[in-house]
Amino acid sequence: MPYRAPVSEYQFLFDHVIGLHQVTATERFAEATPDMTAAILTEAGRMCEEVLYPLQRAGDLHPARLENGVVRTPPGFAEGYRAIATGGWVSISAQPDHGGMGLPMTLTTAVNEMMSSACLSLQLAPLMTQGQIEALEHHASDELKALYLPRLVSGEWAGTMNLTEPQAGSDVGALRTRAEDNGDGSYAITGQKIYISWGDNDFTENVCHLVLARLPDGVPGTKGISLFLVPKLIPDENGNPGARNSLNVVSLEHKMGLHGSPTAVMQYDGATGWLVGEAHQGMRAMFTMMNNARLGVGGQGIGVAEGAFQHALAYAQDRKQGHTPDKDNPDTIIGHANVRRMLAGMKSEIFAARAIALACAQAIDMETATGAKHWAARAALLTPIAKVGGTETGINVANTGVQLHGGMGYIEETGAAQYLRDVRVTAIYEGTNGIQAMDLVGRKLMDGGEAAFALIDEMQAAAEAARGGLPDLAESVWQATESLREATDWMLAQDDMTQRFAGAIPYLRGFARILGAHFHLMAAQAEGGDGARTRLARFFITRLLPEHAGHLAHATAGAADLYALTPSDFAA
Amino acid sequence: MPYRAPVSEYQFLFDHVIGLHQVTATERFAEATPDMTAAILTEAGRMCEEVLYPLQRAGDLHPARLENGVVRTPPGFAEGYRAIATGGWVSISAQPDHGGMGLPMTLTTAVNEMMSSACLSLQLAPLMTQGQIEALEHHASDELKALYLPRLVSGEWAGTMNLTEPQAGSDVGALRTRAEDNGDGSYAITGQKIYISWGDNDFTENVCHLVLARLPDGVPGTKGISLFLVPKLIPDENGNPGARNSLNVVSLEHKMGLHGSPTAVMQYDGATGWLVGEAHQGMRAMFTMMNNARLGVGGQGIGVAEGAFQHALAYAQDRKQGHTPDKDNPDTIIGHANVRRMLAGMKSEIFAARAIALACAQAIDMETATGAKHWAARAALLTPIAKVGGTETGINVANTGVQLHGGMGYIEETGAAQYLRDVRVTAIYEGTNGIQAMDLVGRKLMDGGEAAFALIDEMQAAAEAARGGLPDLAESVWQATESLREATDWMLAQDDMTQRFAGAIPYLRGFARILGAHFHLMAAQAEGGDGARTRLARFFITRLLPEHAGHLAHATAGAADLYALTPSDFAA
C-alpha cells in the first residue's frame, strides 16, 4: 500500500480556501505561477512517493547509530537525502541571492508535509536546515551568509539547532554553555547540548550547528544569551570543509520512535564558532528559526496523519470481516459504520489541521511580501495553533489508524504503530505543546486580542456569507465563533497569566476546532454546497465541532481549583 | 521512583463509593470481612511493589522469544510468576470447591489492577488463567473440573484462550479450526490460531488452551462453534502432565509494546482436546470467559494509568524548570498551571475509570451472590463501559505522562513511553473498543433500556441527595444525566442498528464521563463536601464533564452522513 501525494488537495486549498492568489499577486512571489506551483507539487510528490516512502520502515528497523564517534544513518538514507538535495527540496523558500528559489512558505509547507508523510525521520534533516537558513538570512553577517547559505540551500551542508541542556529545557534561559572571544572574530564554545536532532550524519560534507551560549558579560536568563554558528569542519580559505572542530557526538538517544533520525548529545570543548546577530540577542535570532520550525513541526504532524490515514484506508478497503450494511462494500470493513466514522474523523481532522497550517504559512508569505503588521500578527497568532493542531492531529489520526487495524495495528510489521511512535515526539520538540498554548494565551494576546478578533471577525463574515447555501452549518460555525470571542474576552480579562495558563491547552484546542470548522465551511461553499467536501464538512461540523464547548468551558475555569489541589492530594 | 500500591484508594472506594458492604452482607461473600479485605490488598500490594514492579522494564528490554519451538520468558519473569502463584494471586475469586478462595470479583479487580500497574506483560498470564477458570467452573464437566481447576487455581498450570484466526477476528463466526470426535470422549483439533496471549511459557508445568472449533455437524457462523480444552501436555492417569500434545507455537509477534508477554501463532494438528459445555454452544461458554476478561482488560488500562501517573507525579515533584506561581513549589514543575492541570486530569480520570470498573465487579458479585436479574443486567451494561473507559483512560493518562516529561518522555530509558506502548493493545484485544461500544448500544439496550435507565435514575437520585452540600456540582451532574437519558432514548428509537453503531463510541464515551462525574460527586459527598476528594471532583465536574455534550451530539448524529461519504470521497 504505497503513499500517494495529495497534490490535488493542496491545489484545492491554495485555490479555494486560503487564497494563494493573494500571495502570488505580490511582486515578491510573482514567480510562483499556477504552473510553477503545480510543477513543484507534482515533482516533490513523485520524489516522496518513489524515493522517500520506501525508506520509512528501513529507518525504523535500522536506527541511526554511533560507531567510534561517527553517526551511521539507516540504509538508503544517504540516497534519499541526495534525492532531496538534488531536487532542490531542502529549501525552496530560501532567498534567491544565495541560491534559493524564493518560493512562498505556503509551498514549502506542502512540500515539507509530503516528505513527512513519506519518511518523517529523514525529513527532519532538511527541516532543521531550513530553520538555520532562515536564521542566517535574517541575522548573520554578509560574510557568514556568503560562506554558508549557498551550501546549506544546496543541501551540501546540513544545519542543526542547539538549545537544550539537561537543566535548561523549556526554560532556555537556564543554559550554561559559554562562549569566549578568541580575539580573531571567532569565539570558543564550551558546553553540552542534548536532544540535537540530526546532530551529525554521514551524507553531507559538513554539519553546521547553531548554538545558544552565554558570553562572559551575558546576564543570567534569556537576555544574556548569544547565538553562534559552529561548523563540524571549519571552512578553509576557499570555503571548503577544513579542520575538524572541537565538538563531538557523545551519544545517541534510544527513542520511542523516529529511529532513523539520530538524536544526539553534543559536546563542545572550546569549539570555534561565529556570532550570529548581535551579542546577547541570541533569543531573537533563535525565535526566527523556531517560528519557522514550529510551523514545520505542525506540518510533520499533518504529514504523518496523511500517511497513517492512507495506510488505514487501504486496509479498510481490503480487509474482509463480517457483513456490512453498505451495498457497495458488503464484506470489507469500510462498510461498517464505526470504521467509516473513524475514517471520516481522520480525513476531516487532516483537512482542518492542514488548512490551518497553510493559512499560517500564507500569513508568513504576506508578511514577507508586504511587511504589513497585520499579516505578521496573523502569522504569530496561527503559529502555535498550527503547531499544536498539527501535532495533535498527527497523534490522534495515527492512534485511530492503529485502532482501525485491530490486532494487526499492534504488530510492528503492519506499519500502523510506527506512525504513532514516530509522530509522538512532535508534540514535545520545538517547544512542547504546553509551551505553545501558553504562548497563544500570553504573548499572542498581548495586542489586546486584535489579531484574534480580526480572525474571528473574518470567520463570522464567512459564516454569514455561507448562510444562503448551507444555513445549518453556517449557523453552527457562527455560534462557535461567538463562543470563541467570549472565551477570548475571558482570557484578556485575566491580568494574572496563571489564570490564562490554567486553560491554555483547552483554549487552543477549542480555537483549532472552530478554525477547522470555518475552513471546512469555506471548502463546502467553494463547491457550491454539494459534493465530497460538503459531505466531509457536514461530518466535521456536526460531529467534531461540538467538542469546542467542552474545551472552552475547561479553558475558562481559572486556576484556583488547580492550586487548591496540593501535591499531597495527588499522593496514592 | 518506585510504584506504590494505592491500597487506601481501593478501601475508600469500597467503603464510600461502590458500597462493598452490600456484597459482604451476602452469605456467599461473608468471609470477605474488612480485615480480610485489608489484608488481601496490603499483601498483594506489597508483592506488586517489591516483586513485580522491578520486572516491568526487564520485560520490555528482553522480549519473550521462541527458541527451537520453546518460549523463553524475560529474566525474572519465572520468579515473578512464582510469587503470584504462591501468594494465591492467580485467582482469589475461584470457587472454594476446587481450591479457590471464593472472594469477590471486586477484590480480584483491585488485585489485578495493582499487578497491571507493576508489570502489565506478566499480569496478563494470570488474567488469562482467571478467564479459563471461570469458563470451566460454569461449563465444564465435573471430571474436567476436578482434573484442571485445582492446578489452574494454584498457578501450577496456566490457561489461554484461542479465538482468533487470520480471517476471523471480530467476526469469530468465520473461524475454520475443526474438531473431530475421536470416539473415546476426546476430540482431534486442527487449525491455526493467532494473537494467543501467553500461548506458552517456561514457568508452569502445563499450559491449557481453550480453543474454539467447529464440529463436522456445526453450522456456519457462531452457532456452529464448540469449545475445547486442549492441554499442551496431556494429563496422565494421576493427573500429572504426560504426553506432548500435537500443538505448537509457530511464531511470536513483534509488537509495539507488551514485549514481555509472548503473543503466539498456535498450530493444532489433530491435537487432543475435550469438549467444554455442550456441542455448538461454544460461544456461550466463551462469553463467560470474555466478560470476565473484558472487565480485566479495563482494569489493565486503569492499572497502567496508575503506574504512569505515579511515574509522572514523581517527575513533576523532582524536575526543576522555570519559576512557578506556587509558593510551596517555586522551582519544580508541579508548580506550573499546565503541569498541575495535566496531573489533576490524570488523577481524576483514574478515579472515574476505577470506580466504574469496581462498580461493574460489584454487580458481578451481587449477581453471583443473589442471582438477581437486575444485578446481572447492571454487570452486563457496565462491562463494555468498564473495558473502554479503562483502556482509553490508560492510553490517555500514559500519553499525558509522556507529555509531562517533555523531551525525557520520548527517551525509552525514562519509562514513560513504555506505559503508552504497553497499554495501547488493551483498546484492541478482548474485543476491540469499537466492538464493545456496539455491544453497549446493541445487545445491552435490548432490554428496552431498563438497565440503563435504572442506572440513570440512581445517578439522578444521588445528585439530588448531593444538592444540599454541593449544589453547583450536583446540578451539573444532574443535567448531564438528563442528557444521557435523552441520548439513550434516541438510541432506543433507532430500529436500524447501523444508526446506533454510527454513534456507539461517542455514546459510550459520554456515558463514561457522566458516570465518572457521578462517582466523583459521591466521593465528595462522602467526605462532607470538603477535602481532597471534593477538590478533585470539582476539577473533573467543572473541566472534564462538559465534554459529554460533544460526545452525545456526535452519538446521536445518525448514520446517513457516514454512508453519504463514499470510499472515493476518502481518496487523496
GROMACS .gro file of C-alpha atoms in nm, chain A residues 58-411:
model
  354
   58ALA     CA    1   1.402   0.084   0.695
   59GLY     CA    2   1.465   0.381   0.920
   60ASP     CA    3   1.263   0.217   1.196
   61LEU     CA    4   1.428  -0.122   1.163
   62HIS     CA    5   1.783   0.008   1.134
   63PRO     CA    6   1.816   0.300   1.374
   64ALA     CA    7   2.086   0.559   1.327
   65ARG     CA    8   2.383   0.455   1.542
   66LEU     CA    9   2.710   0.586   1.673
   67GLU     CA   10   3.023   0.394   1.572
   68ASN     CA   11   3.350   0.519   1.720
   69GLY     CA   12   3.213   0.871   1.739
   70VAL     CA   13   3.074   0.863   1.385
   71VAL     CA   14   2.699   0.864   1.314
   72ARG     CA   15   2.583   0.594   1.072
   73THR     CA   16   2.245   0.655   0.917
   74PRO     CA   17   1.996   0.383   0.811
   75PRO     CA   18   2.042   0.205   0.478
   76GLY     CA   19   1.914   0.417   0.191
   77PHE     CA   20   1.901   0.741   0.385
   78ALA     CA   21   2.209   0.882   0.210
   79GLU     CA   22   2.049   0.821  -0.130
   80GLY     CA   23   1.719   0.960  -0.004
   81TYR     CA   24   1.887   1.273   0.121
   82ARG     CA   25   2.066   1.315  -0.212
   83ALA     CA   26   1.732   1.299  -0.391
   84ILE     CA   27   1.601   1.573  -0.162
   85ALA     CA   28   1.910   1.789  -0.217
   86THR     CA   29   1.944   1.744  -0.591
   87GLY     CA   30   1.572   1.804  -0.637
   88GLY     CA   31   1.617   2.138  -0.462
   89TRP     CA   32   1.377   2.038  -0.186
   90VAL     CA   33   1.594   2.127   0.112
   91SER     CA   34   1.463   2.480   0.097
   92ILE     CA   35   1.252   2.610  -0.186
   93SER     CA   36   1.176   2.926   0.011
   94ALA     CA   37   1.540   3.032   0.060
   95GLN     CA   38   1.610   3.376  -0.079
   96PRO     CA   39   1.743   3.391  -0.436
   97ASP     CA   40   2.054   3.597  -0.351
   98HIS     CA   41   2.225   3.287  -0.216
   99GLY     CA   42   2.095   3.022  -0.449
  100GLY     CA   43   1.741   2.983  -0.322
  101MET     CA   44   1.424   2.971  -0.528
  102GLY     CA   45   1.248   3.231  -0.316
  103LEU     CA   46   0.916   3.048  -0.336
  104PRO     CA   47   0.635   3.102  -0.084
  105MET     CA   48   0.642   2.936   0.257
  106THR     CA   49   0.294   2.809   0.167
  107LEU     CA   50   0.451   2.589  -0.094
  108THR     CA   51   0.734   2.484   0.139
  109THR     CA   52   0.470   2.379   0.390
  110ALA     CA   53   0.307   2.147   0.139
  111VAL     CA   54   0.640   2.001   0.028
  112ASN     CA   55   0.757   1.950   0.386
  113GLU     CA   56   0.432   1.779   0.469
  114MET     CA   57   0.464   1.534   0.180
  115MET     CA   58   0.819   1.449   0.285
  116SER     CA   59   0.690   1.391   0.641
  117SER     CA   60   0.424   1.150   0.520
  118ALA     CA   61   0.682   0.955   0.326
  119CYS     CA   62   0.965   0.938   0.581
  120LEU     CA   63   0.945   1.157   0.889
  121SER     CA   64   1.283   1.068   1.032
  122LEU     CA   65   1.469   1.170   0.716
  123GLN     CA   66   1.250   1.478   0.655
  124LEU     CA   67   1.361   1.618   0.988
  125ALA     CA   68   1.712   1.673   0.846
  126PRO     CA   69   1.616   1.931   0.580
  127LEU     CA   70   1.362   2.086   0.818
  128MET     CA   71   1.644   2.167   1.060
  129THR     CA   72   1.847   2.312   0.774
  130GLN     CA   73   1.555   2.529   0.665
  131GLY     CA   74   1.536   2.685   1.008
  132GLN     CA   75   1.908   2.755   1.003
  133ILE     CA   76   1.888   2.914   0.661
  134GLU     CA   77   1.616   3.148   0.775
  135ALA     CA   78   1.801   3.243   1.092
  136LEU     CA   79   2.116   3.322   0.894
  137GLU     CA   80   1.922   3.515   0.628
  138HIS     CA   81   1.777   3.741   0.894
  139HIS     CA   82   2.061   3.775   1.141
  140ALA     CA   83   2.403   3.671   1.008
  141SER     CA   84   2.672   3.897   0.869
  142ASP     CA   85   2.710   3.920   0.492
  143GLU     CA   86   3.032   3.724   0.519
  144LEU     CA   87   2.872   3.435   0.702
  145LYS     CA   88   2.578   3.443   0.463
  146ALA     CA   89   2.800   3.427   0.158
  147LEU     CA   90   3.002   3.140   0.301
  148TYR     CA   91   2.726   2.922   0.446
  149LEU     CA   92   2.396   2.991   0.274
  150PRO     CA   93   2.472   2.856  -0.073
  151ARG     CA   94   2.598   2.528   0.076
  152LEU     CA   95   2.303   2.493   0.311
  153VAL     CA   96   2.050   2.575   0.041
  154SER     CA   97   2.202   2.321  -0.198
  155GLY     CA   98   2.199   2.061   0.075
  156GLU     CA   99   2.575   2.001   0.054
  157TRP     CA  100   2.591   2.105   0.420
  158ALA     CA  101   2.327   2.042   0.684
  159GLY     CA  102   2.214   2.258   0.976
  160THR     CA  103   2.107   2.183   1.333
  161MET     CA  104   1.982   2.386   1.625
  162ASN     CA  105   2.131   2.352   1.974
  163LEU     CA  106   1.919   2.496   2.254
  164THR     CA  107   1.850   2.238   2.520
  165GLU     CA  108   2.079   2.142   2.807
  166PRO     CA  109   1.998   1.894   3.082
  167GLN     CA  110   1.891   2.170   3.323
  168ALA     CA  111   1.758   2.402   3.051
  169GLY     CA  112   1.464   2.266   2.855
  170SER     CA  113   1.151   2.480   2.834
  171ASP     CA  114   1.349   2.730   3.045
  172VAL     CA  115   1.613   2.809   2.784
  173GLY     CA  116   1.745   3.095   2.995
  174ALA     CA  117   1.895   2.846   3.240
  175LEU     CA  118   2.159   2.735   2.990
  176ARG     CA  119   2.525   2.714   3.095
  177THR     CA  120   2.713   2.674   2.767
  178ARG     CA  121   2.965   2.956   2.749
  179ALA     CA  122   3.135   3.145   2.470
  180GLU     CA  123   3.465   3.331   2.489
  181ASP     CA  124   3.604   3.578   2.240
  182ASN     CA  125   3.908   3.437   2.061
  183GLY     CA  126   4.006   3.791   1.959
  184ASP     CA  127   4.013   3.698   1.589
  185GLY     CA  128   3.646   3.740   1.518
  186SER     CA  129   3.570   3.389   1.634
  187TYR     CA  130   3.456   3.251   1.969
  188ALA     CA  131   3.535   2.942   2.172
  189ILE     CA  132   3.220   2.750   2.266
  190THR     CA  133   3.216   2.510   2.559
  191GLY     CA  134   2.927   2.309   2.695
  192GLN     CA  135   2.692   2.018   2.646
  193LYS     CA  136   2.369   2.022   2.445
  194ILE     CA  137   2.106   1.749   2.439
  195TYR     CA  138   1.823   1.637   2.209
  196ILE     CA  139   2.007   1.762   1.900
  197SER     CA  140   1.809   1.630   1.604
  198TRP     CA  141   2.039   1.516   1.324
  199GLY     CA  142   2.338   1.624   1.534
  200ASP     CA  143   2.551   1.450   1.274
  201ASN     CA  144   2.512   1.242   0.961
  202ASP     CA  145   2.720   1.050   0.710
  203PHE     CA  146   2.583   1.207   0.393
  204THR     CA  147   2.664   1.579   0.393
  205GLU     CA  148   3.009   1.731   0.359
  206ASN     CA  149   2.961   1.938   0.671
  207VAL     CA  150   2.717   1.989   0.958
  208CYS     CA  151   2.663   2.342   1.089
  209HIS     CA  152   2.538   2.390   1.442
  210LEU     CA  153   2.356   2.697   1.561
  211VAL     CA  154   2.439   2.702   1.930
  212LEU     CA  155   2.298   2.919   2.208
  213ALA     CA  156   2.564   3.017   2.461
  214ARG     CA  157   2.644   3.289   2.711
  215LEU     CA  158   2.929   3.539   2.673
  216PRO     CA  159   3.121   3.632   2.988
  217ASP     CA  160   2.928   3.958   3.014
  218GLY     CA  161   2.593   3.797   2.940
  219VAL     CA  162   2.340   3.849   3.219
  220PRO     CA  163   2.163   3.545   3.365
  221GLY     CA  164   1.841   3.440   3.193
  222THR     CA  165   1.740   3.472   2.831
  223LYS     CA  166   1.868   3.827   2.790
  224GLY     CA  167   2.228   3.719   2.822
  225ILE     CA  168   2.222   3.456   2.551
  226SER     CA  169   2.400   3.482   2.216
  227LEU     CA  170   2.380   3.269   1.905
  228PHE     CA  171   2.681   3.111   1.736
  229LEU     CA  172   2.737   2.921   1.416
  230VAL     CA  173   2.968   2.628   1.490
  231PRO     CA  174   3.060   2.405   1.196
  232LYS     CA  175   3.175   2.048   1.238
  233LEU     CA  176   3.454   2.113   0.985
  234ILE     CA  177   3.589   2.466   0.981
  235PRO     CA  178   3.578   2.606   0.626
  236ASP     CA  179   3.918   2.679   0.473
  237GLU     CA  180   4.005   2.991   0.273
  238ASN     CA  181   3.816   2.852  -0.027
  239GLY     CA  182   3.511   2.774   0.177
  240ASN     CA  183   3.574   2.403   0.165
  241PRO     CA  184   3.540   2.188   0.477
  242GLY     CA  185   3.875   2.203   0.656
  243ALA     CA  186   3.997   2.130   1.007
  244ARG     CA  187   3.786   1.925   1.247
  245ASN     CA  188   3.628   2.148   1.509
  246SER     CA  189   3.639   2.062   1.881
  247LEU     CA  190   3.292   1.916   1.901
  248ASN     CA  191   3.164   1.562   1.928
  249VAL     CA  192   2.857   1.349   1.934
  250VAL     CA  193   2.877   1.188   2.277
  251SER     CA  194   2.581   0.954   2.239
  252LEU     CA  195   2.253   0.898   2.059
  253GLU     CA  196   1.921   0.862   2.238
  254HIS     CA  197   1.715   0.544   2.235
  255LYS     CA  198   1.371   0.678   2.147
  256MET     CA  199   1.011   0.562   2.127
  257GLY     CA  200   1.016   0.624   1.753
  258LEU     CA  201   1.184   0.830   1.483
  259HIS     CA  202   1.463   0.574   1.497
  260GLY     CA  203   1.606   0.679   1.164
  261SER     CA  204   1.687   1.025   1.296
  262PRO     CA  205   1.994   1.049   1.520
  263THR     CA  206   1.913   1.249   1.836
  264ALA     CA  207   2.249   1.348   1.975
  265VAL     CA  208   2.412   1.461   2.295
  266MET     CA  209   2.669   1.712   2.168
  267GLN     CA  210   2.983   1.813   2.349
  268TYR     CA  211   3.157   2.141   2.263
  269ASP     CA  212   3.510   2.178   2.401
  270GLY     CA  213   3.623   2.526   2.308
  271ALA     CA  214   3.481   2.471   1.959
  272THR     CA  215   3.530   2.757   1.717
  273GLY     CA  216   3.214   2.948   1.631
  274TRP     CA  217   3.099   3.277   1.486
  275LEU     CA  218   2.847   3.516   1.632
  276VAL     CA  219   2.513   3.535   1.451
  277GLY     CA  220   2.342   3.869   1.506
  278GLU     CA  221   2.426   4.091   1.799
  279ALA     CA  222   2.578   3.973   2.124
  280HIS     CA  223   2.310   3.887   2.385
  281GLN     CA  224   2.043   3.894   2.115
  282GLY     CA  225   2.054   3.521   2.057
  283MET     CA  226   1.697   3.451   2.161
  284ARG     CA  227   1.565   3.689   1.897
  285ALA     CA  228   1.760   3.512   1.627
  286MET     CA  229   1.663   3.173   1.764
  287PHE     CA  230   1.297   3.266   1.755
  288THR     CA  231   1.319   3.335   1.384
  289MET     CA  232   1.439   2.982   1.344
  290MET     CA  233   1.192   2.839   1.589
  291ASN     CA  234   0.882   3.003   1.447
  292ASN     CA  235   0.965   2.854   1.113
  293ALA     CA  236   1.036   2.521   1.277
  294ARG     CA  237   0.715   2.529   1.479
  295LEU     CA  238   0.505   2.557   1.168
  296GLY     CA  239   0.728   2.290   1.018
  297VAL     CA  240   0.667   2.056   1.310
  298GLY     CA  241   0.293   2.116   1.283
  299GLY     CA  242   0.332   2.009   0.920
  300GLN     CA  243   0.514   1.697   1.033
  301GLY     CA  244   0.211   1.601   1.238
  302ILE     CA  245  -0.019   1.655   0.941
  303GLY     CA  246   0.214   1.463   0.713
  304VAL     CA  247   0.219   1.163   0.942
  305ALA     CA  248  -0.159   1.187   0.979
  306GLU     CA  249  -0.194   1.174   0.599
  307GLY     CA  250   0.038   0.873   0.579
  308ALA     CA  251  -0.145   0.693   0.860
  309PHE     CA  252  -0.481   0.774   0.704
  310GLN     CA  253  -0.389   0.640   0.361
  311HIS     CA  254  -0.247   0.329   0.526
  312ALA     CA  255  -0.567   0.272   0.725
  313LEU     CA  256  -0.792   0.347   0.428
  314ALA     CA  257  -0.616   0.086   0.217
  315TYR     CA  258  -0.661  -0.167   0.495
  316ALA     CA  259  -1.028  -0.080   0.540
  317GLN     CA  260  -1.089  -0.133   0.169
  318ASP     CA  261  -0.907  -0.464   0.169
  319ARG     CA  262  -0.989  -0.635   0.498
  320LYS     CA  263  -1.293  -0.861   0.489
  321GLN     CA  264  -1.473  -0.913   0.819
  322GLY     CA  265  -1.839  -0.962   0.892
  323HIS     CA  266  -2.131  -0.834   0.689
  324THR     CA  267  -2.189  -0.463   0.647
  325PRO     CA  268  -2.499  -0.260   0.569
  326ASP     CA  269  -2.319  -0.094   0.277
  327LYS     CA  270  -2.435  -0.246  -0.050
  328ASP     CA  271  -2.123  -0.131  -0.229
  329ASN     CA  272  -1.893  -0.273   0.037
  330PRO     CA  273  -2.080  -0.568   0.183
  331ASP     CA  274  -1.773  -0.757   0.308
  332THR     CA  275  -1.491  -0.512   0.362
  333ILE     CA  276  -1.470  -0.327   0.689
  334ILE     CA  277  -1.507   0.015   0.528
  335GLY     CA  278  -1.876  -0.076   0.511
  336HIS     CA  279  -1.908  -0.086   0.892
  337ALA     CA  280  -2.044   0.233   1.048
  338ASN     CA  281  -1.779   0.252   1.319
  339VAL     CA  282  -1.496   0.209   1.068
  340ARG     CA  283  -1.649   0.466   0.836
  341ARG     CA  284  -1.676   0.704   1.132
  342MET     CA  285  -1.309   0.657   1.212
  343LEU     CA  286  -1.206   0.723   0.851
  344ALA     CA  287  -1.426   1.032   0.823
  345GLY     CA  288  -1.282   1.160   1.150
  346MET     CA  289  -0.927   1.110   1.028
  347LYS     CA  290  -0.987   1.270   0.690
  348SER     CA  291  -1.177   1.568   0.825
  349GLU     CA  292  -0.925   1.634   1.101
  350ILE     CA  293  -0.643   1.629   0.849
  351PHE     CA  294  -0.826   1.878   0.631
  352ALA     CA  295  -0.876   2.112   0.926
  353ALA     CA  296  -0.518   2.096   1.051
  354ARG     CA  297  -0.378   2.131   0.700
  355ALA     CA  298  -0.587   2.437   0.623
  356ILE     CA  299  -0.471   2.599   0.948
  357ALA     CA  300  -0.105   2.529   0.870
  358LEU     CA  301  -0.136   2.661   0.516
  359ALA     CA  302  -0.319   2.971   0.637
  360CYS     CA  303  -0.032   3.030   0.879
  361ALA     CA  304   0.223   2.985   0.601
  362GLN     CA  305   0.029   3.221   0.379
  363ALA     CA  306   0.030   3.486   0.650
  364ILE     CA  307   0.408   3.449   0.674
  365ASP     CA  308   0.431   3.495   0.298
  366MET     CA  309   0.211   3.804   0.305
  367GLU     CA  310   0.424   3.944   0.586
  368THR     CA  311   0.737   3.876   0.382
  369ALA     CA  312   0.591   4.026   0.067
  370THR     CA  313   0.415   4.331   0.212
  371GLY     CA  314   0.572   4.391   0.551
  372ALA     CA  315   0.221   4.458   0.678
  373LYS     CA  316   0.189   4.433   1.053
  374HIS     CA  317  -0.149   4.268   1.043
  375TRP     CA  318  -0.006   3.978   0.845
  376ALA     CA  319   0.278   3.944   1.091
  377ALA     CA  320   0.024   3.936   1.373
  378ARG     CA  321  -0.185   3.676   1.191
  379ALA     CA  322   0.122   3.456   1.137
  380ALA     CA  323   0.224   3.491   1.501
  381LEU     CA  324  -0.126   3.403   1.619
  382LEU     CA  325  -0.159   3.100   1.396
  383THR     CA  326   0.187   2.953   1.460
  384PRO     CA  327   0.112   2.789   1.797
  385ILE     CA  328  -0.229   2.674   1.672
  386ALA     CA  329  -0.068   2.522   1.364
  387LYS     CA  330   0.197   2.350   1.578
  388VAL     CA  331  -0.038   2.205   1.839
  389GLY     CA  332  -0.324   2.142   1.599
  390GLY     CA  333  -0.098   1.967   1.351
  391THR     CA  334   0.085   1.752   1.603
  392GLU     CA  335  -0.226   1.654   1.799
  393THR     CA  336  -0.393   1.565   1.470
  394GLY     CA  337  -0.090   1.353   1.389
  395ILE     CA  338  -0.113   1.166   1.718
  396ASN     CA  339  -0.493   1.128   1.709
  397VAL     CA  340  -0.505   1.011   1.350
  398ALA     CA  341  -0.212   0.771   1.389
  399ASN     CA  342  -0.375   0.637   1.707
  400THR     CA  343  -0.704   0.583   1.520
  401GLY     CA  344  -0.506   0.417   1.243
  402VAL     CA  345  -0.370   0.162   1.489
  403GLN     CA  346  -0.721   0.103   1.624
  404LEU     CA  347  -0.874   0.059   1.279
  405HIS     CA  348  -0.630  -0.224   1.205
  406GLY     CA  349  -0.750  -0.425   1.506
  407GLY     CA  350  -0.493  -0.680   1.623
  408MET     CA  351  -0.279  -0.607   1.318
  409GLY     CA  352  -0.237  -0.250   1.440
  410TYR     CA  353  -0.030  -0.363   1.735
  411ILE     CA  354   0.205  -0.574   1.521
   0.00000   0.00000   0.00000
